[in-house]
PDB file of N, CA and C in Angstrom:
ATOM      1  N   MET A 110       0.838  -1.179   0.000  1.00 55.00           N
ATOM      2  CA  MET A 110       0.000   0.000   0.000  1.00 55.00           C
ATOM      3  C   MET A 110       0.884   1.244   0.000  1.00 55.00           C
ATOM      4  N   SER A 111       0.379   2.347  -0.520  1.00 66.00           N
ATOM      5  CA  SER A 111       1.174   3.561  -0.613  1.00 66.00           C
ATOM      6  C   SER A 111       1.366   4.194   0.767  1.00 66.00           C
ATOM      7  N   GLU A 112       2.427   4.970   0.864  1.00 77.00           N
ATOM      8  CA  GLU A 112       2.727   5.663   2.118  1.00 77.00           C
ATOM      9  C   GLU A 112       1.697   6.757   2.378  1.00 77.00           C
ATOM     10  N   ALA A 113       1.455   7.046   3.647  1.00 77.00           N
ATOM     11  CA  ALA A 113       0.522   8.111   4.011  1.00 77.00           C
ATOM     12  C   ALA A 113       1.153   9.453   3.668  1.00 77.00           C
ATOM     13  N   LYS A 114       0.390  10.303   2.980  1.00 82.00           N
ATOM     14  CA  LYS A 114       0.862  11.624   2.603  1.00 82.00           C
ATOM     15  C   LYS A 114       0.321  12.652   3.595  1.00 82.00           C
ATOM     16  N   LYS A 115       1.045  13.718   3.774  1.00 88.00           N
ATOM     17  CA  LYS A 115       0.617  14.789   4.669  1.00 88.00           C
ATOM     18  C   LYS A 115      -0.428  15.626   3.939  1.00 88.00           C
ATOM     19  N   LEU A 116      -1.610  15.759   4.537  1.00 91.00           N
ATOM     20  CA  LEU A 116      -2.679  16.551   3.937  1.00 91.00           C
ATOM     21  C   LEU A 116      -2.619  17.989   4.446  1.00 91.00           C
ATOM     22  N   HIS A 117      -3.095  18.937   3.631  1.00 92.00           N
ATOM     23  CA  HIS A 117      -3.118  20.340   4.027  1.00 92.00           C
ATOM     24  C   HIS A 117      -4.363  20.692   4.829  1.00 92.00           C
ATOM     25  N   VAL A 118      -5.285  19.731   4.970  1.00 93.00           N
ATOM     26  CA  VAL A 118      -6.506  19.937   5.746  1.00 93.00           C
ATOM     27  C   VAL A 118      -6.631  18.841   6.798  1.00 93.00           C
ATOM     28  N   LYS A 119      -7.419  19.124   7.840  1.00 93.00           N
ATOM     29  CA  LYS A 119      -7.612  18.171   8.936  1.00 93.00           C
ATOM     30  C   LYS A 119      -9.097  17.952   9.172  1.00 93.00           C
ATOM     31  N   LYS A 120      -9.411  16.951   9.983  1.00 95.00           N
ATOM     32  CA  LYS A 120     -10.780  16.702  10.391  1.00 95.00           C
ATOM     33  C   LYS A 120     -11.294  17.912  11.168  1.00 95.00           C
ATOM     34  N   GLY A 121     -12.496  18.365  10.821  1.00 94.00           N
ATOM     35  CA  GLY A 121     -13.085  19.516  11.494  1.00 94.00           C
ATOM     36  C   GLY A 121     -12.869  20.836  10.769  1.00 94.00           C
ATOM     37  N   ASP A 122     -12.007  20.859   9.746  1.00 94.00           N
ATOM     38  CA  ASP A 122     -11.770  22.087   8.987  1.00 94.00           C
ATOM     39  C   ASP A 122     -12.958  22.413   8.091  1.00 94.00           C
ATOM     40  N   LYS A 123     -13.208  23.707   7.891  1.00 96.00           N
ATOM     41  CA  LYS A 123     -14.212  24.156   6.942  1.00 96.00           C
ATOM     42  C   LYS A 123     -13.512  24.332   5.599  1.00 96.00           C
ATOM     43  N   ILE A 124     -14.082  23.744   4.525  1.00 96.00           N
ATOM     44  CA  ILE A 124     -13.429  23.780   3.220  1.00 96.00           C
ATOM     45  C   ILE A 124     -14.411  24.222   2.142  1.00 96.00           C
ATOM     46  N   VAL A 125     -13.875  24.556   0.966  1.00 97.00           N
ATOM     47  CA  VAL A 125     -14.667  24.840  -0.223  1.00 97.00           C
ATOM     48  C   VAL A 125     -14.173  23.895  -1.315  1.00 97.00           C
ATOM     49  N   VAL A 126     -15.103  23.350  -2.116  1.00 97.00           N
ATOM     50  CA  VAL A 126     -14.756  22.413  -3.183  1.00 97.00           C
ATOM     51  C   VAL A 126     -14.387  23.204  -4.434  1.00 97.00           C
ATOM     52  N   LEU A 127     -13.246  22.849  -5.056  1.00 96.00           N
ATOM     53  CA  LEU A 127     -12.732  23.580  -6.205  1.00 96.00           C
ATOM     54  C   LEU A 127     -13.220  23.038  -7.543  1.00 96.00           C
ATOM     55  N   SER A 128     -13.505  21.729  -7.626  1.00 95.00           N
ATOM     56  CA  SER A 128     -13.941  21.166  -8.901  1.00 95.00           C
ATOM     57  C   SER A 128     -14.840  19.960  -8.672  1.00 95.00           C
ATOM     58  N   GLY A 129     -15.572  19.598  -9.723  1.00 93.00           N
ATOM     59  CA  GLY A 129     -16.475  18.453  -9.642  1.00 93.00           C
ATOM     60  C   GLY A 129     -17.922  18.891  -9.549  1.00 93.00           C
ATOM     61  N   LYS A 130     -18.795  17.927  -9.262  1.00 93.00           N
ATOM     62  CA  LYS A 130     -20.229  18.219  -9.247  1.00 93.00           C
ATOM     63  C   LYS A 130     -20.645  19.139  -8.100  1.00 93.00           C
ATOM     64  N   ASP A 131     -19.832  19.237  -7.052  1.00 94.00           N
ATOM     65  CA  ASP A 131     -20.146  20.094  -5.911  1.00 94.00           C
ATOM     66  C   ASP A 131     -19.270  21.350  -5.879  1.00 94.00           C
ATOM     67  N   LYS A 132     -18.786  21.790  -7.026  1.00 96.00           N
ATOM     68  CA  LYS A 132     -17.892  22.951  -7.110  1.00 96.00           C
ATOM     69  C   LYS A 132     -18.531  24.186  -6.479  1.00 96.00           C
ATOM     70  N   GLY A 133     -17.759  24.874  -5.624  1.00 95.00           N
ATOM     71  CA  GLY A 133     -18.229  26.099  -4.988  1.00 95.00           C
ATOM     72  C   GLY A 133     -18.936  25.893  -3.662  1.00 95.00           C
ATOM     73  N   LYS A 134     -19.303  24.659  -3.339  1.00 96.00           N
ATOM     74  CA  LYS A 134     -20.007  24.397  -2.084  1.00 96.00           C
ATOM     75  C   LYS A 134     -19.006  24.293  -0.938  1.00 96.00           C
ATOM     76  N   THR A 135     -19.456  24.648   0.260  1.00 96.00           N
ATOM     77  CA  THR A 135     -18.608  24.558   1.437  1.00 96.00           C
ATOM     78  C   THR A 135     -19.143  23.490   2.383  1.00 96.00           C
ATOM     79  N   GLY A 136     -18.261  22.951   3.197  1.00 96.00           N
ATOM     80  CA  GLY A 136     -18.650  21.932   4.163  1.00 96.00           C
ATOM     81  C   GLY A 136     -17.549  21.702   5.170  1.00 96.00           C
ATOM     82  N   LYS A 137     -17.827  20.805   6.109  1.00 97.00           N
ATOM     83  CA  LYS A 137     -16.896  20.481   7.186  1.00 97.00           C
ATOM     84  C   LYS A 137     -16.355  19.079   6.959  1.00 97.00           C
ATOM     85  N   ILE A 138     -15.059  18.889   7.137  1.00 97.00           N
ATOM     86  CA  ILE A 138     -14.444  17.575   6.958  1.00 97.00           C
ATOM     87  C   ILE A 138     -14.809  16.690   8.148  1.00 97.00           C
ATOM     88  N   ILE A 139     -15.390  15.513   7.849  1.00 97.00           N
ATOM     89  CA  ILE A 139     -15.755  14.590   8.924  1.00 97.00           C
ATOM     90  C   ILE A 139     -14.774  13.426   9.032  1.00 97.00           C
ATOM     91  N   GLN A 140     -13.956  13.225   7.974  1.00 96.00           N
ATOM     92  CA  GLN A 140     -12.965  12.151   8.013  1.00 96.00           C
ATOM     93  C   GLN A 140     -11.850  12.470   7.030  1.00 96.00           C
ATOM     94  N   ALA A 141     -10.601  12.263   7.444  1.00 96.00           N
ATOM     95  CA  ALA A 141      -9.442  12.439   6.572  1.00 96.00           C
ATOM     96  C   ALA A 141      -8.813  11.073   6.330  1.00 96.00           C
ATOM     97  N   LEU A 142      -8.487  10.780   5.078  1.00 95.00           N
ATOM     98  CA  LEU A 142      -7.879   9.502   4.703  1.00 95.00           C
ATOM     99  C   LEU A 142      -6.515   9.779   4.062  1.00 95.00           C
ATOM    100  N   PRO A 143      -5.455   9.988   4.872  1.00 94.00           N
ATOM    101  CA  PRO A 143      -4.160  10.390   4.320  1.00 94.00           C
ATOM    102  C   PRO A 143      -3.500   9.340   3.426  1.00 94.00           C
ATOM    103  N   LYS A 144      -3.753   8.056   3.657  1.00 94.00           N
ATOM    104  CA  LYS A 144      -3.149   7.019   2.813  1.00 94.00           C
ATOM    105  C   LYS A 144      -3.668   7.071   1.386  1.00 94.00           C
ATOM    106  N   LYS A 145      -4.908   7.531   1.224  1.00 94.00           N
ATOM    107  CA  LYS A 145      -5.519   7.641  -0.102  1.00 94.00           C
ATOM    108  C   LYS A 145      -5.540   9.086  -0.607  1.00 94.00           C
ATOM    109  N   SER A 146      -5.043  10.025   0.180  1.00 94.00           N
ATOM    110  CA  SER A 146      -5.070  11.469  -0.122  1.00 94.00           C
ATOM    111  C   SER A 146      -6.494  11.952  -0.361  1.00 94.00           C
ATOM    112  N   LYS A 147      -7.435  11.475   0.456  1.00 96.00           N
ATOM    113  CA  LYS A 147      -8.837  11.848   0.291  1.00 96.00           C
ATOM    114  C   LYS A 147      -9.426  12.344   1.603  1.00 96.00           C
ATOM    115  N   VAL A 148     -10.536  13.071   1.484  1.00 96.00           N
ATOM    116  CA  VAL A 148     -11.276  13.550   2.642  1.00 96.00           C
ATOM    117  C   VAL A 148     -12.763  13.304   2.410  1.00 96.00           C
ATOM    118  N   VAL A 149     -13.516  13.119   3.498  1.00 97.00           N
ATOM    119  CA  VAL A 149     -14.968  12.966   3.431  1.00 97.00           C
ATOM    120  C   VAL A 149     -15.568  14.242   4.010  1.00 97.00           C
ATOM    121  N   VAL A 150     -16.413  14.909   3.204  1.00 97.00           N
ATOM    122  CA  VAL A 150     -16.982  16.195   3.592  1.00 97.00           C
ATOM    123  C   VAL A 150     -18.465  16.011   3.886  1.00 97.00           C
ATOM    124  N   GLU A 151     -18.928  16.604   4.982  1.00 96.00           N
ATOM    125  CA  GLU A 151     -20.306  16.491   5.445  1.00 96.00           C
ATOM    126  C   GLU A 151     -21.280  17.073   4.415  1.00 96.00           C
ATOM    127  N   GLY A 152     -22.169  16.218   3.904  1.00 94.00           N
ATOM    128  CA  GLY A 152     -23.221  16.664   2.990  1.00 94.00           C
ATOM    129  C   GLY A 152     -22.806  16.862   1.541  1.00 94.00           C
ATOM    130  N   LEU A 153     -21.547  16.618   1.197  1.00 95.00           N
ATOM    131  CA  LEU A 153     -21.077  16.811  -0.176  1.00 95.00           C
ATOM    132  C   LEU A 153     -20.616  15.500  -0.793  1.00 95.00           C
ATOM    133  N   ASN A 154     -20.621  15.451  -2.127  1.00 94.00           N
ATOM    134  CA  ASN A 154     -20.216  14.274  -2.898  1.00 94.00           C
ATOM    135  C   ASN A 154     -21.016  13.044  -2.458  1.00 94.00           C
ATOM    136  N   THR A 155     -22.341  13.188  -2.390  1.00 95.00           N
ATOM    137  CA  THR A 155     -23.192  12.095  -1.942  1.00 95.00           C
ATOM    138  C   THR A 155     -23.422  11.088  -3.056  1.00 95.00           C
ATOM    139  N   VAL A 156     -23.483   9.819  -2.678  1.00 96.00           N
ATOM    140  CA  VAL A 156     -23.751   8.723  -3.597  1.00 96.00           C
ATOM    141  C   VAL A 156     -24.845   7.845  -3.006  1.00 96.00           C
ATOM    142  N   LYS A 157     -25.550   7.112  -3.876  1.00 97.00           N
ATOM    143  CA  LYS A 157     -26.586   6.189  -3.410  1.00 97.00           C
ATOM    144  C   LYS A 157     -26.046   4.771  -3.453  1.00 97.00           C
ATOM    145  N   ARG A 158     -26.225   4.045  -2.362  1.00 94.00           N
ATOM    146  CA  ARG A 158     -25.783   2.658  -2.258  1.00 94.00           C
ATOM    147  C   ARG A 158     -27.000   1.777  -2.043  1.00 94.00           C
ATOM    148  N   HIS A 159     -27.142   0.752  -2.871  1.00 96.00           N
ATOM    149  CA  HIS A 159     -28.233  -0.219  -2.714  1.00 96.00           C
ATOM    150  C   HIS A 159     -27.721  -1.315  -1.794  1.00 96.00           C
ATOM    151  N   THR A 160     -28.322  -1.435  -0.604  1.00 94.00           N
ATOM    152  CA  THR A 160     -27.833  -2.388   0.390  1.00 94.00           C
ATOM    153  C   THR A 160     -28.865  -3.472   0.682  1.00 94.00           C
ATOM    154  N   LYS A 161     -28.353  -4.658   0.916  1.00 95.00           N
ATOM    155  CA  LYS A 161     -29.203  -5.777   1.322  1.00 95.00           C
ATOM    156  C   LYS A 161     -29.544  -5.622   2.792  1.00 95.00           C
ATOM    157  N   PRO A 162     -30.638  -6.192   3.238  1.00 95.00           N
ATOM    158  CA  PRO A 162     -30.934  -6.165   4.677  1.00 95.00           C
ATOM    159  C   PRO A 162     -29.853  -6.900   5.472  1.00 95.00           C
ATOM    160  N   SER A 163     -29.458  -6.339   6.594  1.00 93.00           N
ATOM    161  CA  SER A 163     -28.459  -6.950   7.468  1.00 93.00           C
ATOM    162  C   SER A 163     -28.887  -6.705   8.910  1.00 93.00           C
ATOM    163  N   GLN A 164     -28.079  -7.165   9.865  1.00 94.00           N
ATOM    164  CA  GLN A 164     -28.415  -6.935  11.271  1.00 94.00           C
ATOM    165  C   GLN A 164     -28.360  -5.456  11.617  1.00 94.00           C
ATOM    166  N   ASN A 165     -27.381  -4.751  11.055  1.00 90.00           N
ATOM    167  CA  ASN A 165     -27.267  -3.313  11.309  1.00 90.00           C
ATOM    168  C   ASN A 165     -28.413  -2.541  10.670  1.00 90.00           C
ATOM    169  N   LEU A 166     -28.834  -2.982   9.483  1.00 88.00           N
ATOM    170  CA  LEU A 166     -29.880  -2.295   8.735  1.00 88.00           C
ATOM    171  C   LEU A 166     -30.907  -3.333   8.268  1.00 88.00           C
ATOM    172  N   PRO A 167     -31.861  -3.718   9.132  1.00 92.00           N
ATOM    173  CA  PRO A 167     -32.797  -4.783   8.785  1.00 92.00           C
ATOM    174  C   PRO A 167     -33.710  -4.411   7.612  1.00 92.00           C
ATOM    175  N   GLN A 168     -33.916  -3.136   7.374  1.00 91.00           N
ATOM    176  CA  GLN A 168     -34.792  -2.707   6.298  1.00 91.00           C
ATOM    177  C   GLN A 168     -34.124  -2.857   4.929  1.00 91.00           C
ATOM    178  N   GLY A 169     -32.804  -2.570   4.854  1.00 90.00           N
ATOM    179  CA  GLY A 169     -32.121  -2.568   3.561  1.00 90.00           C
ATOM    180  C   GLY A 169     -32.555  -1.348   2.770  1.00 90.00           C
ATOM    181  N   GLY A 170     -32.387  -1.383   1.450  1.00 94.00           N
ATOM    182  CA  GLY A 170     -32.850  -0.289   0.603  1.00 94.00           C
ATOM    183  C   GLY A 170     -31.734   0.592   0.086  1.00 94.00           C
ATOM    184  N   ILE A 171     -32.091   1.791  -0.333  1.00 94.00           N
ATOM    185  CA  ILE A 171     -31.134   2.729  -0.917  1.00 94.00           C
ATOM    186  C   ILE A 171     -30.670   3.703   0.162  1.00 94.00           C
ATOM    187  N   ILE A 172     -29.361   3.719   0.388  1.00 92.00           N
ATOM    188  CA  ILE A 172     -28.744   4.562   1.403  1.00 92.00           C
ATOM    189  C   ILE A 172     -27.994   5.695   0.696  1.00 92.00           C
ATOM    190  N   VAL A 173     -28.178   6.931   1.138  1.00 95.00           N
ATOM    191  CA  VAL A 173     -27.431   8.067   0.611  1.00 95.00           C
ATOM    192  C   VAL A 173     -26.329   8.398   1.603  1.00 95.00           C
ATOM    193  N   LYS A 174     -25.058   8.365   1.131  1.00 94.00           N
ATOM    194  CA  LYS A 174     -23.942   8.659   2.016  1.00 94.00           C
ATOM    195  C   LYS A 174     -22.869   9.451   1.284  1.00 94.00           C
ATOM    196  N   GLU A 175     -21.955  10.036   2.064  1.00 96.00           N
ATOM    197  CA  GLU A 175     -20.879  10.831   1.494  1.00 96.00           C
ATOM    198  C   GLU A 175     -19.755   9.923   1.020  1.00 96.00           C
ATOM    199  N   ALA A 176     -19.233  10.199  -0.185  1.00 97.00           N
ATOM    200  CA  ALA A 176     -18.099   9.462  -0.725  1.00 97.00           C
ATOM    201  C   ALA A 176     -16.841  10.308  -0.538  1.00 97.00           C
ATOM    202  N   PRO A 177     -15.659   9.669  -0.481  1.00 97.00           N
ATOM    203  CA  PRO A 177     -14.421  10.436  -0.340  1.00 97.00           C
ATOM    204  C   PRO A 177     -14.163  11.314  -1.568  1.00 97.00           C
ATOM    205  N   LEU A 178     -13.510  12.433  -1.314  1.00 96.00           N
ATOM    206  CA  LEU A 178     -13.184  13.429  -2.326  1.00 96.00           C
ATOM    207  C   LEU A 178     -11.676  13.634  -2.266  1.00 96.00           C
ATOM    208  N   HIS A 179     -10.994  13.749  -3.416  1.00 96.00           N
ATOM    209  CA  HIS A 179      -9.541  13.922  -3.394  1.00 96.00           C
ATOM    210  C   HIS A 179      -9.188  15.238  -2.711  1.00 96.00           C
ATOM    211  N   SER A 180      -8.143  15.211  -1.894  1.00 94.00           N
ATOM    212  CA  SER A 180      -7.793  16.397  -1.100  1.00 94.00           C
ATOM    213  C   SER A 180      -7.329  17.572  -1.960  1.00 94.00           C
ATOM    214  N   ALA A 181      -6.875  17.311  -3.189  1.00 95.00           N
ATOM    215  CA  ALA A 181      -6.444  18.397  -4.073  1.00 95.00           C
ATOM    216  C   ALA A 181      -7.637  19.193  -4.597  1.00 95.00           C
ATOM    217  N   LYS A 182      -8.849  18.650  -4.488  1.00 96.00           N
ATOM    218  CA  LYS A 182     -10.047  19.331  -4.969  1.00 96.00           C
ATOM    219  C   LYS A 182     -10.674  20.230  -3.920  1.00 96.00           C
ATOM    220  N   VAL A 183     -10.081  20.302  -2.729  1.00 96.00           N
ATOM    221  CA  VAL A 183     -10.642  21.142  -1.677  1.00 96.00           C
ATOM    222  C   VAL A 183      -9.623  22.176  -1.223  1.00 96.00           C
ATOM    223  N   MET A 184     -10.132  23.322  -0.761  1.00 96.00           N
ATOM    224  CA  MET A 184      -9.277  24.381  -0.249  1.00 96.00           C
ATOM    225  C   MET A 184      -9.817  24.846   1.101  1.00 96.00           C
ATOM    226  N   LEU A 185      -8.925  25.067   2.016  1.00 95.00           N
ATOM    227  CA  LEU A 185      -9.276  25.475   3.373  1.00 95.00           C
ATOM    228  C   LEU A 185      -9.896  26.869   3.391  1.00 95.00           C
ATOM    229  N   VAL A 186     -10.934  27.046   4.204  1.00 96.00           N
ATOM    230  CA  VAL A 186     -11.539  28.361   4.416  1.00 96.00           C
ATOM    231  C   VAL A 186     -11.032  28.875   5.757  1.00 96.00           C
ATOM    232  N   CYS A 187     -10.405  30.055   5.734  1.00 94.00           N
ATOM    233  CA  CYS A 187      -9.846  30.653   6.951  1.00 94.00           C
ATOM    234  C   CYS A 187     -10.982  31.052   7.891  1.00 94.00           C
ATOM    235  N   PRO A 188     -10.935  30.642   9.163  1.00 91.00           N
ATOM    236  CA  PRO A 188     -11.998  31.022  10.095  1.00 91.00           C
ATOM    237  C   PRO A 188     -12.010  32.517  10.421  1.00 91.00           C
ATOM    238  N   ALA A 189     -10.871  33.193  10.284  1.00 92.00           N
ATOM    239  CA  ALA A 189     -10.800  34.617  10.621  1.00 92.00           C
ATOM    240  C   ALA A 189     -11.332  35.503   9.495  1.00 92.00           C
ATOM    241  N   CYS A 190     -10.791  35.322   8.256  1.00 92.00           N
ATOM    242  CA  CYS A 190     -11.202  36.194   7.147  1.00 92.00           C
ATOM    243  C   CYS A 190     -12.306  35.574   6.293  1.00 92.00           C
ATOM    244  N   ASP A 191     -12.682  34.331   6.561  1.00 92.00           N
ATOM    245  CA  ASP A 191     -13.781  33.625   5.888  1.00 92.00           C
ATOM    246  C   ASP A 191     -13.605  33.566   4.371  1.00 92.00           C
ATOM    247  N   GLN A 192     -12.347  33.367   3.919  1.00 94.00           N
ATOM    248  CA  GLN A 192     -12.044  33.226   2.500  1.00 94.00           C
ATOM    249  C   GLN A 192     -11.266  31.940   2.277  1.00 94.00           C
ATOM    250  N   ALA A 193     -11.407  31.359   1.067  1.00 95.00           N
ATOM    251  CA  ALA A 193     -10.612  30.190   0.710  1.00 95.00           C
ATOM    252  C   ALA A 193      -9.160  30.630   0.582  1.00 95.00           C
ATOM    253  N   THR A 194      -8.263  29.898   1.205  1.00 94.00           N
ATOM    254  CA  THR A 194      -6.867  30.324   1.244  1.00 94.00           C
ATOM    255  C   THR A 194      -5.915  29.149   1.235  1.00 94.00           C
ATOM    256  N   ARG A 195      -4.694  29.422   0.819  1.00 94.00           N
ATOM    257  CA  ARG A 195      -3.626  28.460   0.991  1.00 94.00           C
ATOM    258  C   ARG A 195      -3.118  28.617   2.417  1.00 94.00           C
ATOM    259  N   ILE A 196      -2.285  27.662   2.837  1.00 92.00           N
ATOM    260  CA  ILE A 196      -1.733  27.763   4.187  1.00 92.00           C
ATOM    261  C   ILE A 196      -0.224  27.799   4.110  1.00 92.00           C
ATOM    262  N   LYS A 197       0.386  28.335   5.161  1.00 92.00           N
ATOM    263  CA  LYS A 197       1.834  28.247   5.298  1.00 92.00           C
ATOM    264  C   LYS A 197       2.138  27.793   6.714  1.00 92.00           C
ATOM    265  N   LYS A 198       3.229  27.091   6.869  1.00 91.00           N
ATOM    266  CA  LYS A 198       3.646  26.614   8.184  1.00 91.00           C
ATOM    267  C   LYS A 198       4.485  27.689   8.853  1.00 91.00           C
ATOM    268  N   THR A 199       4.155  28.007  10.091  1.00 90.00           N
ATOM    269  CA  THR A 199       4.867  29.019  10.858  1.00 90.00           C
ATOM    270  C   THR A 199       5.333  28.393  12.169  1.00 90.00           C
ATOM    271  N   SER A 200       6.568  28.675  12.532  1.00 91.00           N
ATOM    272  CA  SER A 200       7.107  28.170  13.797  1.00 91.00           C
ATOM    273  C   SER A 200       6.843  29.175  14.907  1.00 91.00           C
ATOM    274  N   LEU A 201       6.356  28.681  16.025  1.00 88.00           N
ATOM    275  CA  LEU A 201       6.124  29.524  17.197  1.00 88.00           C
ATOM    276  C   LEU A 201       7.394  29.569  18.048  1.00 88.00           C
ATOM    277  N   ALA A 202       7.410  30.432  19.038  1.00 88.00           N
ATOM    278  CA  ALA A 202       8.565  30.545  19.934  1.00 88.00           C
ATOM    279  C   ALA A 202       8.792  29.251  20.713  1.00 88.00           C
ATOM    280  N   SER A 203       7.698  28.521  20.968  1.00 88.00           N
ATOM    281  CA  SER A 203       7.811  27.261  21.717  1.00 88.00           C
ATOM    282  C   SER A 203       8.389  26.141  20.854  1.00 88.00           C
ATOM    283  N   GLY A 204       8.537  26.385  19.549  1.00 86.00           N
ATOM    284  CA  GLY A 204       9.091  25.372  18.650  1.00 86.00           C
ATOM    285  C   GLY A 204       8.031  24.603  17.902  1.00 86.00           C
ATOM    286  N   ALA A 205       6.759  24.813  18.242  1.00 89.00           N
ATOM    287  CA  ALA A 205       5.670  24.115  17.565  1.00 89.00           C
ATOM    288  C   ALA A 205       5.408  24.751  16.204  1.00 89.00           C
ATOM    289  N   SER A 206       4.983  23.938  15.251  1.00 90.00           N
ATOM    290  CA  SER A 206       4.655  24.411  13.918  1.00 90.00           C
ATOM    291  C   SER A 206       3.132  24.488  13.778  1.00 90.00           C
ATOM    292  N   VAL A 207       2.617  25.629  13.312  1.00 91.00           N
ATOM    293  CA  VAL A 207       1.174  25.818  13.161  1.00 91.00           C
ATOM    294  C   VAL A 207       0.851  26.245  11.734  1.00 91.00           C
ATOM    295  N   ARG A 208      -0.407  26.007  11.329  1.00 92.00           N
ATOM    296  CA  ARG A 208      -0.867  26.450  10.013  1.00 92.00           C
ATOM    297  C   ARG A 208      -1.344  27.892  10.107  1.00 92.00           C
ATOM    298  N   THR A 209      -0.953  28.694   9.120  1.00 94.00           N
ATOM    299  CA  THR A 209      -1.284  30.110   9.103  1.00 94.00           C
ATOM    300  C   THR A 209      -1.922  30.463   7.764  1.00 94.00           C
ATOM    301  N   CYS A 210      -2.920  31.358   7.789  1.00 93.00           N
ATOM    302  CA  CYS A 210      -3.590  31.828   6.580  1.00 93.00           C
ATOM    303  C   CYS A 210      -2.630  32.713   5.791  1.00 93.00           C
ATOM    304  N   LYS A 211      -2.528  32.477   4.466  1.00 93.00           N
ATOM    305  CA  LYS A 211      -1.642  33.295   3.643  1.00 93.00           C
ATOM    306  C   LYS A 211      -2.245  34.655   3.336  1.00 93.00           C
ATOM    307  N   LYS A 212      -3.579  34.798   3.436  1.00 91.00           N
ATOM    308  CA  LYS A 212      -4.219  36.062   3.094  1.00 91.00           C
ATOM    309  C   LYS A 212      -4.204  37.056   4.249  1.00 91.00           C
ATOM    310  N   CYS A 213      -4.588  36.595   5.458  1.00 91.00           N
ATOM    311  CA  CYS A 213      -4.683  37.535   6.587  1.00 91.00           C
ATOM    312  C   CYS A 213      -3.582  37.322   7.623  1.00 91.00           C
ATOM    313  N   GLY A 214      -2.846  36.212   7.542  1.00 89.00           N
ATOM    314  CA  GLY A 214      -1.760  35.946   8.491  1.00 89.00           C
ATOM    315  C   GLY A 214      -2.205  35.396   9.826  1.00 89.00           C
ATOM    316  N   GLU A 215      -3.498  35.108   9.969  1.00 91.00           N
ATOM    317  CA  GLU A 215      -4.051  34.604  11.241  1.00 91.00           C
ATOM    318  C   GLU A 215      -3.702  33.117  11.409  1.00 91.00           C
ATOM    319  N   ILE A 216      -3.461  32.701  12.643  1.00 92.00           N
ATOM    320  CA  ILE A 216      -3.162  31.296  12.940  1.00 92.00           C
ATOM    321  C   ILE A 216      -4.450  30.496  12.855  1.00 92.00           C
ATOM    322  N   ILE A 217      -4.425  29.390  12.110  1.00 90.00           N
ATOM    323  CA  ILE A 217      -5.626  28.557  11.912  1.00 90.00           C
ATOM    324  C   ILE A 217      -5.757  27.525  13.032  1.00 90.00           C
ATOM    325  N   ASP A 218      -4.645  26.905  13.411  1.00 81.00           N
ATOM    326  CA  ASP A 218      -4.660  25.915  14.502  1.00 81.00           C
ATOM    327  C   ASP A 218      -4.683  26.637  15.838  1.00 81.00           C
ATOM    328  N   LYS A 219      -5.732  26.430  16.602  1.00 72.00           N
ATOM    329  CA  LYS A 219      -5.820  27.080  17.919  1.00 72.00           C
ATOM    330  C   LYS A 219      -5.448  26.100  19.001  1.00 72.00           C
TER     331      LYS A 219
END
């Protein structure tokens, strides 16, 4: 299997989709999959799955759920300036590295 890649977004980040059927929509990341370079966004990239009845789902039927989206298709939305932005890594005095908004310079990781 491929090595896990470092993603520019994390679980809980607010993002905007750059391309695909959900282009321009915003959402919150509910799961990050670094080994596949994908993220699952709440309410976006939904697909229908036809499932057989099981113990977990005795009814069965058509289930609508979120499918993973490639991380290159999403861009982080800065919580301070509320714009889609790239990030840069900044070192603090304590030696820790944090993500910073390139547009307003505000620290994203609190």
